[in-house]
Coordinates of C-alpha atoms in Angstrom, one line a residue:
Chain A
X243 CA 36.9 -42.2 47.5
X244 CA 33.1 -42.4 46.9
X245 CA 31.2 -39.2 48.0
X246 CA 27.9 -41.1 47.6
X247 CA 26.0 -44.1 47.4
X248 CA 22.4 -45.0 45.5
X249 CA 21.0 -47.5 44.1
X250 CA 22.0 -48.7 40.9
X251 CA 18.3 -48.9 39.2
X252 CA 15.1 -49.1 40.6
X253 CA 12.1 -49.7 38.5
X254 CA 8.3 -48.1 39.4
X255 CA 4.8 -47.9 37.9
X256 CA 2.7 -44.5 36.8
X257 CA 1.1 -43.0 39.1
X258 CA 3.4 -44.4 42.0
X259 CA 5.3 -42.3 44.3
X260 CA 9.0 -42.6 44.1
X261 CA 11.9 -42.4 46.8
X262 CA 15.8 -42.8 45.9
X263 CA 17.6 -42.7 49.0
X264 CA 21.5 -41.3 49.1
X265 CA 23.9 -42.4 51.5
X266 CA 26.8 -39.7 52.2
X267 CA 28.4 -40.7 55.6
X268 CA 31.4 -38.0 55.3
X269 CA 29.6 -35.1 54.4
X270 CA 31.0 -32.1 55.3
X271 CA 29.9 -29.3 57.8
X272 CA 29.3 -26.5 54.5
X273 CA 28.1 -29.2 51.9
X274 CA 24.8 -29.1 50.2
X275 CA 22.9 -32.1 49.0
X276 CA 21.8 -31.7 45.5
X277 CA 19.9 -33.9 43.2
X278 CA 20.3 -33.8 39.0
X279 CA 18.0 -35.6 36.6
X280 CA 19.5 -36.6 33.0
X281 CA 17.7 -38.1 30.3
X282 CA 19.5 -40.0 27.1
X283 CA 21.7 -37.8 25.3
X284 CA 21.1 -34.8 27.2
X285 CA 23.1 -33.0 30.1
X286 CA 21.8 -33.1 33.6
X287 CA 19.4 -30.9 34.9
X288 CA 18.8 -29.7 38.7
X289 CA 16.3 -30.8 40.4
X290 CA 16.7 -29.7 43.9
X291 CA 18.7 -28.8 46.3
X292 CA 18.8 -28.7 50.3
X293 CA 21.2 -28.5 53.6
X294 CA 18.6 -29.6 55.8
X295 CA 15.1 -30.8 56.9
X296 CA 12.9 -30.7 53.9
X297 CA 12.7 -28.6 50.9
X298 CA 9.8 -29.0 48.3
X299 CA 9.4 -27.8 44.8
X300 CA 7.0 -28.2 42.0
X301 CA 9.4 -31.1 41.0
X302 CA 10.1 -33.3 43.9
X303 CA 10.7 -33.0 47.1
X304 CA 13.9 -33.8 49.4
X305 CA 14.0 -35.1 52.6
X306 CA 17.2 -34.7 55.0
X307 CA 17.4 -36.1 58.5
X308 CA 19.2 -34.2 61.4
X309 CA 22.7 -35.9 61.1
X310 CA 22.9 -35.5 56.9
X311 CA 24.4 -38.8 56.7
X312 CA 21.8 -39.7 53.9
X313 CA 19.1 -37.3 51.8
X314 CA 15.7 -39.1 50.1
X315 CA 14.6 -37.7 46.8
X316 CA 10.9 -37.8 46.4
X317 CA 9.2 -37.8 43.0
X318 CA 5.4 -37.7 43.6
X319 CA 3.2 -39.5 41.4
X320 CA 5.4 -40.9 38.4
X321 CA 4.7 -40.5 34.8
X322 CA 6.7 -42.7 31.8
X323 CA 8.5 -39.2 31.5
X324 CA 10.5 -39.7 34.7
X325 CA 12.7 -42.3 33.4
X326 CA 15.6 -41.3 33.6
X327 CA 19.3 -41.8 35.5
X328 CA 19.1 -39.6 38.8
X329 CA 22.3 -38.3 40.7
X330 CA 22.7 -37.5 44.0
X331 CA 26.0 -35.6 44.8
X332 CA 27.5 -33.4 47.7
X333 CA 30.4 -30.9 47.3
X334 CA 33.9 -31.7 47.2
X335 CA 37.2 -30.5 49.1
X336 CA 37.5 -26.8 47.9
X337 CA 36.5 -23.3 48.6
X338 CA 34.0 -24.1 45.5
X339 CA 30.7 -25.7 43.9
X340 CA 32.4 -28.5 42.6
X341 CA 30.2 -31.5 42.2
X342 CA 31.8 -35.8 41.8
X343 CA 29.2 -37.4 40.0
X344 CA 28.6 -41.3 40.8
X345 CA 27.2 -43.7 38.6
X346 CA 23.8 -42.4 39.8
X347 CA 20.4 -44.2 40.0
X348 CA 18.9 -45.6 36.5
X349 CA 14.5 -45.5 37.2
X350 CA 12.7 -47.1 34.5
X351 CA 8.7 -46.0 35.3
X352 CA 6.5 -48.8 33.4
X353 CA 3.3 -48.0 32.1
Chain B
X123 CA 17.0 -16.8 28.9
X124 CA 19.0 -18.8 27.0
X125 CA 20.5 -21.8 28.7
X126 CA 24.5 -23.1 28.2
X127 CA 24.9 -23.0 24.9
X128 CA 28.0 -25.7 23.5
X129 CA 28.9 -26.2 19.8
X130 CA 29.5 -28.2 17.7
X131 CA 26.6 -30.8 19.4
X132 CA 28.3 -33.4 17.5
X133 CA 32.0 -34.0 16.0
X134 CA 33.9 -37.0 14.4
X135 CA 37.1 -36.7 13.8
X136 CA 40.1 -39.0 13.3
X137 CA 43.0 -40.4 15.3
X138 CA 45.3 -37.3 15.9
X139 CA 43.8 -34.7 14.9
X140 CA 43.3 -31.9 17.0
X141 CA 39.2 -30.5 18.1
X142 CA 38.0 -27.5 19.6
X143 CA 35.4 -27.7 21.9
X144 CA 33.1 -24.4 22.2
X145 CA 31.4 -23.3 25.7
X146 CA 28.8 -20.5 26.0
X147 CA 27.7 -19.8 29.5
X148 CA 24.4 -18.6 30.8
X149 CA 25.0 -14.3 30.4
X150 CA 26.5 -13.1 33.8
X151 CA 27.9 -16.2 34.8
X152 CA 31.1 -15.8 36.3
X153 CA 31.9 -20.2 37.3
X154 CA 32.1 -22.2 34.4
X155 CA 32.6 -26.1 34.1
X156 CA 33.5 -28.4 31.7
X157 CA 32.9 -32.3 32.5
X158 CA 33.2 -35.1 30.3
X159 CA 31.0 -38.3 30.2
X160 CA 31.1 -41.6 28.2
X161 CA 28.7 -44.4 28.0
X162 CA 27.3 -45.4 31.1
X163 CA 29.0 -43.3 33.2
X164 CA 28.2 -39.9 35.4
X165 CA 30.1 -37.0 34.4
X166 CA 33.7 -36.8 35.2
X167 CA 35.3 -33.2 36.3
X168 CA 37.9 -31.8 34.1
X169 CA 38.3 -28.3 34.9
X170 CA 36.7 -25.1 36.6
X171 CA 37.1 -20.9 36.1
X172 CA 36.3 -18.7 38.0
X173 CA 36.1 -15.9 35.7
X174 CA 39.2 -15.5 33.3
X175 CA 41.5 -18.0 35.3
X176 CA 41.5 -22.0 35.9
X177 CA 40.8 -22.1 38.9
X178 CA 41.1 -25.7 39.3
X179 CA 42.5 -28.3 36.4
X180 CA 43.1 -31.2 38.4
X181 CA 40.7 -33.3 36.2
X182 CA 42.4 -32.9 33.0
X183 CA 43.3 -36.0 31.9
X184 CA 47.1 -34.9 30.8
X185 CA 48.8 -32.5 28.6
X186 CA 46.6 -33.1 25.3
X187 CA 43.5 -31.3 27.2
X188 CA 43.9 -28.0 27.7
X189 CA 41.1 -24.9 28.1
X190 CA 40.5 -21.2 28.2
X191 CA 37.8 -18.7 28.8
X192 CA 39.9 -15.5 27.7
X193 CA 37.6 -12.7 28.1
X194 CA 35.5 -14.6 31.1
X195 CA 32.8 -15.6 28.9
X196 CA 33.0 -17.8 26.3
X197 CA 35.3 -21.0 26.9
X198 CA 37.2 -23.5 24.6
X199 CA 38.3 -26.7 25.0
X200 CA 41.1 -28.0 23.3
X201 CA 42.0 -31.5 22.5
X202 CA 45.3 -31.9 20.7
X203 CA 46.6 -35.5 18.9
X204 CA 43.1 -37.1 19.6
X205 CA 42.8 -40.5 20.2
X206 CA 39.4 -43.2 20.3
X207 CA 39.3 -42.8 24.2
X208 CA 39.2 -39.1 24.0
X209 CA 35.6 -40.2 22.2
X210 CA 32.6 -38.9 25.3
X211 CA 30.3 -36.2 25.4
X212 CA 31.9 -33.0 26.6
X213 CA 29.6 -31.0 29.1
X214 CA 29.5 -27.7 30.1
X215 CA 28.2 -26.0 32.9
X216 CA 27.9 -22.3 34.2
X217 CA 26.9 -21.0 37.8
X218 CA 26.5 -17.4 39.0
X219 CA 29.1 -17.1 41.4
X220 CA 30.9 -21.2 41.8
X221 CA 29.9 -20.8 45.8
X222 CA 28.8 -23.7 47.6
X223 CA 24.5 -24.1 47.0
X224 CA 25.0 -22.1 43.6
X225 CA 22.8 -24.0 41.0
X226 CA 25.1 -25.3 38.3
X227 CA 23.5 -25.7 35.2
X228 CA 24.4 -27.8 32.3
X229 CA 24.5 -27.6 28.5
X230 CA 23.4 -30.2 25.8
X231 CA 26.8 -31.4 25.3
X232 CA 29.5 -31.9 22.5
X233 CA 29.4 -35.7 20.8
X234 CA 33.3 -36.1 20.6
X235 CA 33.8 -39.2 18.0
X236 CA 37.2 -40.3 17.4
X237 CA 38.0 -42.8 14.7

């Protein structure tokens, strides 16, 4: 059963902001929303994480509207550095942190 | 501080043999991960600790995967009579406590190759 839904690939430009929107219709009353970036041949790395409303760090910023049914990942300003496969996951069944991957989202930032 | 720390980054072995997979969490962590990814593919969930005990094995993919973390540290995976689909990148991850909104953080990895 698919926890979430994102885009397969987008593609951007430097310079350009960038928003990867996340579709999570069942999400559970205690889930967080939390966003990992992973580049080839390396594990994933947080980026950010959020329950509601908006939460900003020096990375990105994430965007969550009143009835959590869907979470926007915001990557100002893009450099060729930012390509990489981004995956937006909540929490699973469980008295734990245990996070489903998807396929996640595959942006290619072109010069 | 040091990160998640997994060795060996890279391992080819053949058909049947049997591979140990070695996990060093982040010091202090007491929720440890291991996931395992092939080509093209998010991260699939194998198993979880809290502390010495499995706390959840339900990814395991049957009896030839098995794991410990002994003294709540360190943990091993263990791959017995290996075959060319075990062949993925073994992942590792440690939180602070496993609660729901820890940060889980992830090591570099171990190449599995079967041949």
């Amino acid at each position: 059963l698919a926890k979430t839904t994102q885009p397969i690939s987008m593609d951007s430009y430097e310079g350009q902001e960038v928003n990867i929107t996340c579709s999570h219709n069942n999400i559970a009353t205690n889930d967080y929303i939390t966003w990992y970036q992973q580049f080839p041949s390396q594990g994933p790395r947080f980026i950010i994480q959020g329950y509601k409303t908006k939460v900003t760090n020096e990375v990105a910023s994430l965007f969550i509207p009143a009835d959590r049914k869907s979470s926007t990942l915001s990557l100002p300003r893009v450099s060729l550095s930012d390509t990489a496969v981004y995956y937006c996951l909540v929490g699973d069944r469980g008295g734990y942190n245990k996070l489903i991957f998807g396929a996640g989202t595959r942006l290619a930032v072109h010069p | 501080g040091a990160g998640v720390s997994q060795t060996p980054s890279n391992k080819v072995t053949e058909k049947g043999k049997y591979v140990e997979l070695r996990c060093d969490p982040i010091s202090g962590h007491t929720a440890l991960y291991w996931y395992r990814q092939s080509l093209g593919q998010g991260p699939e969930f194998l198993i979880y600790f809290q502390g010495t005990g499995a706390a959840d094995d339900s990814g395991l993919p049957n009896d030839r995967f098995f794991a410990v973390r002994p003294e709540g540290s360190v943990s091993t995976l263990k791959i017995q009579r290996t075959e060319r689909g075990d062949s993925a990148v073994y992942l590792c991850a440690s939180s602070v406590t496993g609660d729901r909104g820890d940060t889980i953080y992830f090591g570099e990895g171990s190449w599995l190759t079967v041949v």
